[in-house]
Structure formats: C-alpha cells, structure tokens
Tab-separated table of C-alpha atoms in Angstrom:
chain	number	residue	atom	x	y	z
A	17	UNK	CA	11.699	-3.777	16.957
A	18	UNK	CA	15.223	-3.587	16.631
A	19	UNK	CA	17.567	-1.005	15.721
A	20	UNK	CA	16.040	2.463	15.556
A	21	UNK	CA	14.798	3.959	19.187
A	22	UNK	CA	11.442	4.827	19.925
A	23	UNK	CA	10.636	8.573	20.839
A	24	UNK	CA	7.429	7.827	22.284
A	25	UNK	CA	3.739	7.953	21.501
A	26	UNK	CA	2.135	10.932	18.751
A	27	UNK	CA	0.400	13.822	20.093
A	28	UNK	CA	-3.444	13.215	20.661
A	29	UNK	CA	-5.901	16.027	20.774
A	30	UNK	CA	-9.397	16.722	21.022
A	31	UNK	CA	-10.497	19.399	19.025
A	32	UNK	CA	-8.695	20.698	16.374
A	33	UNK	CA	-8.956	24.584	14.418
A	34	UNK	CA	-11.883	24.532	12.162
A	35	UNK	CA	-9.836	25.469	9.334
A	36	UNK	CA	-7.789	23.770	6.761
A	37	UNK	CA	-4.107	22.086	7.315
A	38	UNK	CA	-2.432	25.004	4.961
A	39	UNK	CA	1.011	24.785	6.145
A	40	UNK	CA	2.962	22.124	7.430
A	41	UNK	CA	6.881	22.239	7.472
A	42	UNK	CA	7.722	18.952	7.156
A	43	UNK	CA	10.698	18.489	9.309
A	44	UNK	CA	9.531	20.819	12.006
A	45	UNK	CA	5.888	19.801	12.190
A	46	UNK	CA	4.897	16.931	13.851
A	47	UNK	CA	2.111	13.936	13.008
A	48	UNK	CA	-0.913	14.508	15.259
A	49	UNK	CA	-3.903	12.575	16.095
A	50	UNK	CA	-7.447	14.121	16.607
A	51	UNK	CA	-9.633	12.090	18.439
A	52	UNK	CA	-13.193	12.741	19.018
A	53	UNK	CA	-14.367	14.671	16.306
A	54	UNK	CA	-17.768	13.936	14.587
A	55	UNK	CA	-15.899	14.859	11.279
A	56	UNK	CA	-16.682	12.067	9.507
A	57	UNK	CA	-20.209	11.410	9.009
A	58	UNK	CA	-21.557	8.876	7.790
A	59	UNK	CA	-18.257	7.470	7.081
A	60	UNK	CA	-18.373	5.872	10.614
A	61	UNK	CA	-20.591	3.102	9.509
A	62	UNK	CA	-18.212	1.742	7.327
A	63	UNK	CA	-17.494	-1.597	8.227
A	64	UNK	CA	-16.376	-4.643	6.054
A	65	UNK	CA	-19.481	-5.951	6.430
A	66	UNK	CA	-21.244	-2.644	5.338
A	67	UNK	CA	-19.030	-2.059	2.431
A	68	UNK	CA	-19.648	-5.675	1.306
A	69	UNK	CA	-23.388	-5.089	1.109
A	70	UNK	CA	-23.253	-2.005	-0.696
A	71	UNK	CA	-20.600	-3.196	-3.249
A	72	UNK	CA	-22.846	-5.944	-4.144
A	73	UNK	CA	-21.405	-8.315	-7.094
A	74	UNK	CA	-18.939	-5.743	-8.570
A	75	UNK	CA	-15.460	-7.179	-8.807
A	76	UNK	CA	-12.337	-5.497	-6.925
A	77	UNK	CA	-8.710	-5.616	-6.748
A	78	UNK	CA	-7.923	-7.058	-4.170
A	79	UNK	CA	-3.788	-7.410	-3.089
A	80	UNK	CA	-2.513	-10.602	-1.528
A	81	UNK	CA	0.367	-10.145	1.168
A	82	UNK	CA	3.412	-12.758	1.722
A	83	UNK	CA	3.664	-15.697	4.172
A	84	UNK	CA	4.452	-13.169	6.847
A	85	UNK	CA	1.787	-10.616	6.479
A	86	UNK	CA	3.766	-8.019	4.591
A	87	UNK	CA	3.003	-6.447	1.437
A	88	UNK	CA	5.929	-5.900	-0.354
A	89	UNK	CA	6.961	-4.282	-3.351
A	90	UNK	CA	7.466	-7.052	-6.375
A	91	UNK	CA	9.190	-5.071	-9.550
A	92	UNK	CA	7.906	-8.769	-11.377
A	93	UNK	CA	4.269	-7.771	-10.434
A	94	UNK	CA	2.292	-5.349	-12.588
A	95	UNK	CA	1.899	-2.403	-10.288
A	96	UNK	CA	4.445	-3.596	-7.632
A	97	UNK	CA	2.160	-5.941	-5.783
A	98	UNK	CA	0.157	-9.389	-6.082
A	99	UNK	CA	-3.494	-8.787	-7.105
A	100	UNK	CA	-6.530	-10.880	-7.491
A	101	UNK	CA	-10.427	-9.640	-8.338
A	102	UNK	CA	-13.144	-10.567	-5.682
A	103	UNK	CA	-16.695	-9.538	-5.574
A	104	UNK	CA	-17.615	-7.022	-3.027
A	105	UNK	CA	-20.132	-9.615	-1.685
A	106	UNK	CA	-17.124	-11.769	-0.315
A	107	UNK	CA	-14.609	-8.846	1.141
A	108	UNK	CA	-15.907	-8.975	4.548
A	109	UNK	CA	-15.903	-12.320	4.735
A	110	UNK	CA	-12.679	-13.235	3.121
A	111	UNK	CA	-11.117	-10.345	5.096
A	112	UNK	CA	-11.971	-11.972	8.491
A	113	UNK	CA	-10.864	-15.267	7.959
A	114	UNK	CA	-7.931	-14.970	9.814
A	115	UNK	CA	-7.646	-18.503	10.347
A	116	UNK	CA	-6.866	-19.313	6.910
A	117	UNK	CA	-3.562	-16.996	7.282
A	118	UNK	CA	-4.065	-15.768	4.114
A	119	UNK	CA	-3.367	-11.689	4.304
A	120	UNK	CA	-5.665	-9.242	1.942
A	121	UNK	CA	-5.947	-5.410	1.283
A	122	UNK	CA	-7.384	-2.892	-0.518
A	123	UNK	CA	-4.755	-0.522	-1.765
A	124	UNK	CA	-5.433	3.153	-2.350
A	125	UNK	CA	-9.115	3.031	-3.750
A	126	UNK	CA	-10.139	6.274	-4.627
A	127	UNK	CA	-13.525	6.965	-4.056
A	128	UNK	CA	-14.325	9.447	-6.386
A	129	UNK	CA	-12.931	7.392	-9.517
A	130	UNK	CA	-13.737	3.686	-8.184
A	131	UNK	CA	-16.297	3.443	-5.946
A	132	UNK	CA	-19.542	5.590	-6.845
A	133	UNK	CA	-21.928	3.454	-4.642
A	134	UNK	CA	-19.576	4.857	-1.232
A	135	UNK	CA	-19.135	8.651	-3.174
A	136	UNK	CA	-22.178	9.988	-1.445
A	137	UNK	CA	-21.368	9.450	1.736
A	138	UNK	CA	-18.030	10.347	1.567
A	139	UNK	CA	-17.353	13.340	4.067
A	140	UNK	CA	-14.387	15.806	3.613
A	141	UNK	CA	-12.896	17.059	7.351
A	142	UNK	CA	-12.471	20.755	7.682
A	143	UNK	CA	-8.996	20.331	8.382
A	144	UNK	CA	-8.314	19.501	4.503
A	145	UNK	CA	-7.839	21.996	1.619
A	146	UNK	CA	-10.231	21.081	-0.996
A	147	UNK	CA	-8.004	23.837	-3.038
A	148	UNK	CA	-5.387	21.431	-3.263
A	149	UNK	CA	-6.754	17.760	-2.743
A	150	UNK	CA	-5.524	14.956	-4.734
A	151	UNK	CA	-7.206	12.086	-3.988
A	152	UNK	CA	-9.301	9.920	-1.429
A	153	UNK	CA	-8.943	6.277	-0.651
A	154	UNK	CA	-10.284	3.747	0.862
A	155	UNK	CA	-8.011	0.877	2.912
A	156	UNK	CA	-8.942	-2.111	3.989
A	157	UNK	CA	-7.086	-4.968	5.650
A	158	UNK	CA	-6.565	-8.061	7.135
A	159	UNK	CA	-5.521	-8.699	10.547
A	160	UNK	CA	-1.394	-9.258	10.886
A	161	UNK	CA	-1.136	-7.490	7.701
A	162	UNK	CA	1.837	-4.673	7.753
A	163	UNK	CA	3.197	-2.557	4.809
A	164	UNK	CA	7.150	-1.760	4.154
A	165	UNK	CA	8.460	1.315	5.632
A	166	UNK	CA	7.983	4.200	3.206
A	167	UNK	CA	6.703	8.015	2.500
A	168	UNK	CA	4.256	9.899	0.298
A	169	UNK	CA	4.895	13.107	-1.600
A	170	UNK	CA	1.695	14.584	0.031
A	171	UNK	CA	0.442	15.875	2.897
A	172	UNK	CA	-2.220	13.296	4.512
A	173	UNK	CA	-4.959	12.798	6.958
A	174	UNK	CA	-5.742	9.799	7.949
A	175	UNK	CA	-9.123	8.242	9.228
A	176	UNK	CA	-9.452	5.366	10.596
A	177	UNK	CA	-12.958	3.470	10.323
A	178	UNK	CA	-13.233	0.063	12.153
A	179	UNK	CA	-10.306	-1.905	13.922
A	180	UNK	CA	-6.676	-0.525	14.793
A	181	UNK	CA	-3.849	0.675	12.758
A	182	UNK	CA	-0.286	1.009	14.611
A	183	UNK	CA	1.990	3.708	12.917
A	184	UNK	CA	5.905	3.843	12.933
A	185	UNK	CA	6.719	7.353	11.930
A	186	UNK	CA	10.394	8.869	11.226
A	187	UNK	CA	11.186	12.450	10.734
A	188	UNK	CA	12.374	12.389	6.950
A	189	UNK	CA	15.748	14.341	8.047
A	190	UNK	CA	16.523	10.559	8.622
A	191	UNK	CA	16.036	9.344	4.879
A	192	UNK	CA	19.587	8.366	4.730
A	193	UNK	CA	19.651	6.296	7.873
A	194	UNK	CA	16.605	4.403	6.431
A	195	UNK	CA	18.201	3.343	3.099
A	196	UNK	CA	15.252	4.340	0.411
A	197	UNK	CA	14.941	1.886	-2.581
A	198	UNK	CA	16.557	2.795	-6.141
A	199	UNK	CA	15.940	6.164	-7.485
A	200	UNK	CA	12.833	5.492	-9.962
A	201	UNK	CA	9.729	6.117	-9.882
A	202	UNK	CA	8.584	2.666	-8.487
A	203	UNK	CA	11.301	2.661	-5.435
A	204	UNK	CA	12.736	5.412	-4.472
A	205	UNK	CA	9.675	5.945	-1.888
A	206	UNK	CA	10.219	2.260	-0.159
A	207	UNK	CA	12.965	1.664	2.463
A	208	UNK	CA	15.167	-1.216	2.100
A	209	UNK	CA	15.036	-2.056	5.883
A	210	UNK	CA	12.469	-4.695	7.005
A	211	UNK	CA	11.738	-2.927	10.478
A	212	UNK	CA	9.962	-6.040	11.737
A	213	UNK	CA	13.276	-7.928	11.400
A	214	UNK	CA	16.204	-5.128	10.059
A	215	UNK	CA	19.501	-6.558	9.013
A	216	UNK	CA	21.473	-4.613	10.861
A	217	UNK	CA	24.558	-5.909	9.507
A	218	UNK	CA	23.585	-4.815	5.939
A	219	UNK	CA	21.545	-1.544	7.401
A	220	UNK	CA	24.192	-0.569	10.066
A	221	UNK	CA	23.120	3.190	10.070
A	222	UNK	CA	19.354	2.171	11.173
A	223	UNK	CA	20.336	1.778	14.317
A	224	UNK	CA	20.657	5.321	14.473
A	225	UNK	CA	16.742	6.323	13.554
A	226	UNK	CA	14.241	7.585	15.979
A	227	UNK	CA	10.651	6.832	15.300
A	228	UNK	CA	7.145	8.375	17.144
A	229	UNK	CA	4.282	5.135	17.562
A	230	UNK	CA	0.871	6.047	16.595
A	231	UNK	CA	-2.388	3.935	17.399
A	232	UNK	CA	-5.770	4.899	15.646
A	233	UNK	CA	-8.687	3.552	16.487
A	234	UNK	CA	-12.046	4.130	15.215
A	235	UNK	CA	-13.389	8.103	15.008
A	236	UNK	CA	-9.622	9.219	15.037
A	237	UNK	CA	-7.548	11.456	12.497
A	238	UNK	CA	-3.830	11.272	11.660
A	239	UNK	CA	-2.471	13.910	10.300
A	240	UNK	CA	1.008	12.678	8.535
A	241	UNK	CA	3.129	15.358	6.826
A	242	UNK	CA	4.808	14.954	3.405
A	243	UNK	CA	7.668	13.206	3.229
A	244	UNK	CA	7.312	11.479	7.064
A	245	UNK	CA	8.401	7.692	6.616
A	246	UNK	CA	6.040	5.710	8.075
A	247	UNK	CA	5.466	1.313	8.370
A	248	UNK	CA	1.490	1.018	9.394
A	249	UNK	CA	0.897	-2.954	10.681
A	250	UNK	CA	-2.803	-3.835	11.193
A	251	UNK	CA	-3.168	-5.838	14.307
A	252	UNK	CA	-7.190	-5.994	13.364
A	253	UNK	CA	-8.824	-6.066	10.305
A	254	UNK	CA	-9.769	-2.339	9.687
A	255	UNK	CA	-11.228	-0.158	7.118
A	256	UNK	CA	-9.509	3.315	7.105
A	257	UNK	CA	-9.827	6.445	5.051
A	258	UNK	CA	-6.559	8.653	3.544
A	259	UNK	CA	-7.036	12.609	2.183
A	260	UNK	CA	-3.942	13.237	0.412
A	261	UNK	CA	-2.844	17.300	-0.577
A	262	UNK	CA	-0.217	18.559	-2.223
A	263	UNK	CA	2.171	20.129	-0.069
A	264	UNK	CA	3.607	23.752	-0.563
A	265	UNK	CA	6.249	23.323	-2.179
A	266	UNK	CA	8.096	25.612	0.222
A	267	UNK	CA	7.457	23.416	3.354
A	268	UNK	CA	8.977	20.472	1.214
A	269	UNK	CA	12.446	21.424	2.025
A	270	UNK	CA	14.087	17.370	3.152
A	271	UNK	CA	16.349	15.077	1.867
A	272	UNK	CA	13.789	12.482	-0.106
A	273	UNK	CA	12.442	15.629	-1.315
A	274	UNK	CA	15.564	16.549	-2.891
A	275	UNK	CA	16.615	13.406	-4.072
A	276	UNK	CA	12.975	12.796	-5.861
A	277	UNK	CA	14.011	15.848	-7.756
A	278	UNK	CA	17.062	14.193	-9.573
A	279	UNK	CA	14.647	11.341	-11.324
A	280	UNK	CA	14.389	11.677	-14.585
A	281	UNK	CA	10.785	11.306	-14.560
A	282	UNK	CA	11.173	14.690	-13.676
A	283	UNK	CA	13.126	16.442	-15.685
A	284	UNK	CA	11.657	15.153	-18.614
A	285	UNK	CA	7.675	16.290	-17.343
A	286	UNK	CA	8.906	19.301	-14.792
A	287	UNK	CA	5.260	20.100	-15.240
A	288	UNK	CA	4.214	16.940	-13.150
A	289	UNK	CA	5.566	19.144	-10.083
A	290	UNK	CA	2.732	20.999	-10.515
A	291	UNK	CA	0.539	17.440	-9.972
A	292	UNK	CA	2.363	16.563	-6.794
A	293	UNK	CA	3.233	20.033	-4.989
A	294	UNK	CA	1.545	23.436	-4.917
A	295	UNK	CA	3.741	25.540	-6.220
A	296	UNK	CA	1.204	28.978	-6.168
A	297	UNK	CA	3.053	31.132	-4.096
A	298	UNK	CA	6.025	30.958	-6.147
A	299	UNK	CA	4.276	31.519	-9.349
A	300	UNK	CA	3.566	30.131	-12.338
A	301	UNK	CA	5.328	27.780	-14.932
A	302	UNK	CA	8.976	28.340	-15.449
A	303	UNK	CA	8.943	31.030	-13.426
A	304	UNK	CA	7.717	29.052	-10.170
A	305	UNK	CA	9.935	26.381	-11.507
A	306	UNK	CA	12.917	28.876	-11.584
A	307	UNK	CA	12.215	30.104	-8.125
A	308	UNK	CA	11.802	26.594	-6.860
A	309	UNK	CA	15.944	26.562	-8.075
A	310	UNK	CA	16.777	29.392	-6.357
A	311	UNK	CA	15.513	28.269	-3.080
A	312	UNK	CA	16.895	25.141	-3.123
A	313	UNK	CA	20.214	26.696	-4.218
A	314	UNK	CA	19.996	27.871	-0.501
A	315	UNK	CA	19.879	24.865	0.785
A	316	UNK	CA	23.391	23.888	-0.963
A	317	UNK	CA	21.243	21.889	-3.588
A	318	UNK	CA	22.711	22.944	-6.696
A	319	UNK	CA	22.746	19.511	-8.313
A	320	UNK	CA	18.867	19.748	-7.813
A	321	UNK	CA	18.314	23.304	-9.071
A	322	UNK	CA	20.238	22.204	-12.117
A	323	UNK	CA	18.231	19.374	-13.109
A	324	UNK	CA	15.163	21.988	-12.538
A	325	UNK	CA	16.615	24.049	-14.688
A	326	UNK	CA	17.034	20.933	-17.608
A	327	UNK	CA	13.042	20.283	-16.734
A	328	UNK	CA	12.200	24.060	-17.575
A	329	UNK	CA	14.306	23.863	-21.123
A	330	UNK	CA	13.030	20.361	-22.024
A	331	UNK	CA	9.472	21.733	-20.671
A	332	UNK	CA	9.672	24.502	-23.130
A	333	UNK	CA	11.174	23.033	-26.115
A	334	UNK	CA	8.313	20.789	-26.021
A	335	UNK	CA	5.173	23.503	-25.477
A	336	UNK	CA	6.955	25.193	-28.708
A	337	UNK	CA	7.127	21.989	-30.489
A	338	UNK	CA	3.664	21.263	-29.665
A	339	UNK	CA	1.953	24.351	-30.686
A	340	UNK	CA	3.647	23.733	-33.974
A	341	UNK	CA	2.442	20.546	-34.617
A	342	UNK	CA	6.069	18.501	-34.727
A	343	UNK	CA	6.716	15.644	-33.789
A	344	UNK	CA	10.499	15.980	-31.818
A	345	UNK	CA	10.742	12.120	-32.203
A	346	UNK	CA	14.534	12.318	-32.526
A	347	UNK	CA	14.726	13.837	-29.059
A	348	UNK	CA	15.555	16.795	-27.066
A	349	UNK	CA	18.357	17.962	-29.116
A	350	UNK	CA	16.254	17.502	-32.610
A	351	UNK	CA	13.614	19.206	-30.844
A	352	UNK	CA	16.169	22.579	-30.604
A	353	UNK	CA	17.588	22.328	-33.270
A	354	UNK	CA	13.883	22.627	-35.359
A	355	UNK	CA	12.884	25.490	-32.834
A	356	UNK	CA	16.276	27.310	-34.289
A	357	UNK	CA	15.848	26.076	-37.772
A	358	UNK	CA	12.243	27.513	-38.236
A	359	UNK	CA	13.415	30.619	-35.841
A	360	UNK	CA	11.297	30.175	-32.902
A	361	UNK	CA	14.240	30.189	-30.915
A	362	UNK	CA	17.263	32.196	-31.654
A	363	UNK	CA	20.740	31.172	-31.928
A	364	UNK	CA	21.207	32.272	-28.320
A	365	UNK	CA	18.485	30.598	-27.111
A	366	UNK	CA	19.437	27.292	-28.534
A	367	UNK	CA	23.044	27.664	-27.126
A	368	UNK	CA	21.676	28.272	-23.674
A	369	UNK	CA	19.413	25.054	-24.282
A	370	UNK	CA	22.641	23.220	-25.058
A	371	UNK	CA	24.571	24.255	-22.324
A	372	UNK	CA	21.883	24.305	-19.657
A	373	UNK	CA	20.825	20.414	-20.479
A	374	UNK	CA	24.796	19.860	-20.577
A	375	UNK	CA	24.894	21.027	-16.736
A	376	UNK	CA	21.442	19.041	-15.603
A	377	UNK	CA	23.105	15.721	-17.307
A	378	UNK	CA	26.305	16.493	-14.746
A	379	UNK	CA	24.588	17.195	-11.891
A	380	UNK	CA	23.423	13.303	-10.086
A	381	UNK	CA	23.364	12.717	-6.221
A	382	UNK	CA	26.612	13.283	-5.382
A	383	UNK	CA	28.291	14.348	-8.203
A	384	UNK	CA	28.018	18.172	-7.075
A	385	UNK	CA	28.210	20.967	-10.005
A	386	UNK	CA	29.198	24.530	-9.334
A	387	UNK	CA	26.929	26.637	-7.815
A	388	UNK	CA	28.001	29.988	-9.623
A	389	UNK	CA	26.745	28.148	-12.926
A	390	UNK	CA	23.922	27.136	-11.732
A	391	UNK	CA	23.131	30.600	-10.864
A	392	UNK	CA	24.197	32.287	-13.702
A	393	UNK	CA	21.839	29.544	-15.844
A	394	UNK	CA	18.612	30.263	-13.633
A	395	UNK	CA	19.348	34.014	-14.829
A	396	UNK	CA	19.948	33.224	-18.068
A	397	UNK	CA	16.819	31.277	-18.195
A	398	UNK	CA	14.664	34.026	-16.837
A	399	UNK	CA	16.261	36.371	-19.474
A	400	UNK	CA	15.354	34.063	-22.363
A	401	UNK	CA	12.440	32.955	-24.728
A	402	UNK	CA	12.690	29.778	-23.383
A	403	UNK	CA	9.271	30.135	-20.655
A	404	UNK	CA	6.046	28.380	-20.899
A	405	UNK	CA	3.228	29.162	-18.594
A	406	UNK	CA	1.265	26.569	-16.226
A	407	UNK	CA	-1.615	26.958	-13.585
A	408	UNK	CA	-0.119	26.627	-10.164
C-alpha cells in the first residue's frame, strides 16, 4: 500500500480475563486478537455451506461489489450500496464462484432481528457487556472482496468463522490525515482515500498515517475500539461474526468523535446519544447531556459542547410539547414560543432557549465560539426548567 506506514502486526493472545470489555480508551487502547478460545460454540460450524442449508429458500440481501472487489458507498443507491435478493439455498454456492469475478457480501445481518433459524446457536463471548450490546451480525464474503476505509461509533469484537480477514487499523487521533467523507449521517464515517490505490496528490496528508495489520483466521477474536478506522479485504471467502457495544461515553474522547457531534442529526434527537454511547456514569438526560459539555469543554471543544447544549433545549422543548399533545410543526422557535404562551416555560426560560440555540447555530467545525459563553449557558441550563429525563 502506499502512503501511510505500517506499525506492524496487532497483539495476539491466548487467553483473555473472563470478564467483560468495560473500558476501553479509545486512543490509548489498542485492537487485540484472542486466539484460541472455545468462546464461540457452536458458532464454529458456520460455514457458507452450513448457513446455506439452514437458510433454506428464504430470500436475502445480498450486496454486489464493483469491478475491483470494493464495496463502496453509492449516495444513488438506497442504503449506500448495490443490493440484490438470493435464496439462502444459493449463498454458498454463488459466494465461491470466484471464477465468475463477480464480488458478494452480506452486510451487517443481525441475528437477533433477521435470522431466527441461526438465533439459537448464537453464542455471546464473556468478554462482551450484554448491559450495553447493540447488535450482532453476521458477514459473509467473497474472495478479493475489500470494504473502504472507515470507523464505527461502537466498541466491537470481532469473530471470525471460516476463511481470512486482513485488517488495516489507524489510531483515530489520525482522522484528519485520513480525510472522512461529508459530515452527514451517511459519510462522515467513510474515508475519502482508496488505500488500495490513494491519490496522494489529492490526499497529500495520508502519507503521514500509521496503521497496525491484523489477520483473523478461524476461532479468533478482534477486539476493535470505537472510533479505530479500519479497511478489512477478504483474501478468502469467509463468514465472520461482529458484537457491537456502546462505548462509555467518557473513553470516546477523539477527533471523529467530536466532529460526529456537530451533525445535525444530533442536535435535533440529542437523545439518540443515548442509542450509540453509554452515557450512565454521567447521569441521566440533560443532566448527562450537560456533563458530556463540560467535559468536552476540557478538551477545548466548545463548538461541540454548544451544539450539546442546542440538543438539550430542542430535546426539551419537544418532551414539553409532547406531553401536551401539540404538534410544533412550525419548528423549534414555534415550539417556544407555545411553551411560553400556555406558561410552561417562563419568559426566562424562553430567552435562554433563544439565546442558547443562537450560540449552537454559530458554533460549526471551525468556526470556534467563546468558551466563557458556553459555560455560562451549560449553567444556565442546569438552573432552568428546561430538563427532561432519559434512561442512561
């Protein structure tokens, strides 16, 4: 590969702490492999072949790669990529035809929700917090078949089933030499750079990145902390497993982190941090939320902890306007002023609504707003009516 410099080869061990992955820091913990463990069950007899047979007839989505091998994000394409249904029946066959060139995968699949006849066997390794587990997938792919450099939000472990998967993994204090996509909800995960051919010219900082190799063959365990960038090729066809788990929220602390935090996705549903991250030890609701600003006030963030702060107003405005039945359809600001007009909120309260949303809209990645504000709003906010309450 050219341009960013290898570091060398992950970590393999052979045992691991019977006890769940609770903390991770994710720019000062590293991806590990366990190999050797007999945590997975009946999950080792999960071959393309095997999964055929027990799918039977039913019809799955199925993704179809480019010429080259690579599946890459199409904004034209409902859901980002190219899809096509095939019986279960055919995957294993289809899947090894290699000499048809034609590159297939089964994206994310979550076992629980999609696939009841693999559910029972499914196994859950001690090393994963059932507490806060998201989802559980099932991969399979094609030989050749790569994906685009990118990260998850979660923390994951990943098993691998049958064949190889090779792993290109960059600390994410490097997210700005690895150009992530567009800040929406669809891109901003994806790196611009093509690392099996990087245009270097166009991409002149990748040069710069380091990156750890990982190969995991079947029986072993990745464990890949949130935010790590990684590009996974599949140089076999394989059949792999993912556990993803929301993070604490404290260990979260990295740029793509940050950045995420300026979407608007978020500040309009503040509450869906609560979906991604686990946020317990900070509190609950705006108060966690609050907290969350504080900390990354710390880390000279104060464009993010303002745009927290516009999620815990909008967040509010809308439990109010919800337990009285209205309908806010004229937005945010119609939203206050009926909260003031029917005296759920107070004059002062709808001021600091104003002025608080005024400061989110200012802050944007690099557009910096003052820090004193932004402090003297998170107080403001803790002071006020305006708090709703959520589970962590």
């Amino acid at each position: 590969m050219q341009g960013a410099r290898p570091l060398g080869h992950v970590k393999v061990v052979s045992s691991f702490p019977e006890e769940p992955i609770t903390r991770a820091p994710v720019l000062t913990t590293t991806p590990l492999i366990i190999r050797g463990t007999y945590a997975l069950g009946k999950m080792r007899q999960w071959t393309p072949e095997y999964i055929s047979e027990r799918l039977g007839d039913r019809e799955v989505p199925v993704s179809v790669a480019d010429g080259d091998g690579a599946f890459r994000y199409n904004p034209d394409e409902r859901g980002g990529l190219r899809y096509e249904p095939m019986r279960g029946s055919r995957l294993a066959a289809e899947f090894r035809k290699a000499a048809t060139g034609r590159r297939l995968s089964m994206q994310q699949m979550s076992i629980p929700d999609t696939l009841p006849e693999l559910y029972d066997e499914l196994t859950i390794p001690p090393y994963v917090p059932t507490a806060v587990i998201s989802d559980v997938n099932l991969w399979m792919a094609s030989d050749a078949s790569n994906t685009p450099l990118h990260y998850d939000n979660m923390n994951n472990l990943f098993a691998q089933l049958d064949g190889k998967k090779r792993f290109l993994l960059f600390n994410p204090a490097q997210s700005d030499l690895l150009y992530p996509g567009a800040l929406d909800i669809r891109t901003r995960h994806l790196s611009q750079v093509d690392v099996k051919a990087p245009d270097l010219q166009k991409f002149p900082k990748f040069k710069q990145a380091e990156y750890w190799e990982a190969v995991v063959t079947p029986g072993d365990l990745l464990f890949i902390p949130a935010f790590w960038w990684h590009q996974v090729s599949a140089p076999d066809v394989s059949v792999s497993v993912n556990y993803w788990w929301r993070a604490d929220v404290r260990d979260c602390a990295c740029p793509a982190f940050f950045r995420q935090l300026y979407m608007d996705l978020v500040m309009e549903d503040v509450r869906g941090l609560f979906r991604t991250h686990d946020l317990r030890e900070l509190g609950s609701g705006s108060i966690a939320v609050l907290t969350l600003a504080d900390r990354v006030i710390e880390r000279d963030e104060a464009g993010v902890a303002a745009r927290l702060c516009g999620g815990v107003i909008i967040a509010a405005a809308k439990g109010a306007c919800g337990e009285l039945g209205i309908a806010a359809d004229g937005g945010i600001d119609d939203a206050v002023a009926e909260l003031e007009k029917r005296s759920v909120w107070s004059s002062d309260d709808s001021d600091l609504a104003h002025q608080g949303l005024a400061l989110a809209a200012a802050a944007r990645p690099g557009n910096s707003v003052s820090i004193p504000d932004v402090q003297q709003l998170i107080e403001r906010l803790r002071e006020s009516g305006l708090r709703w309450e959520h589970p962590a």
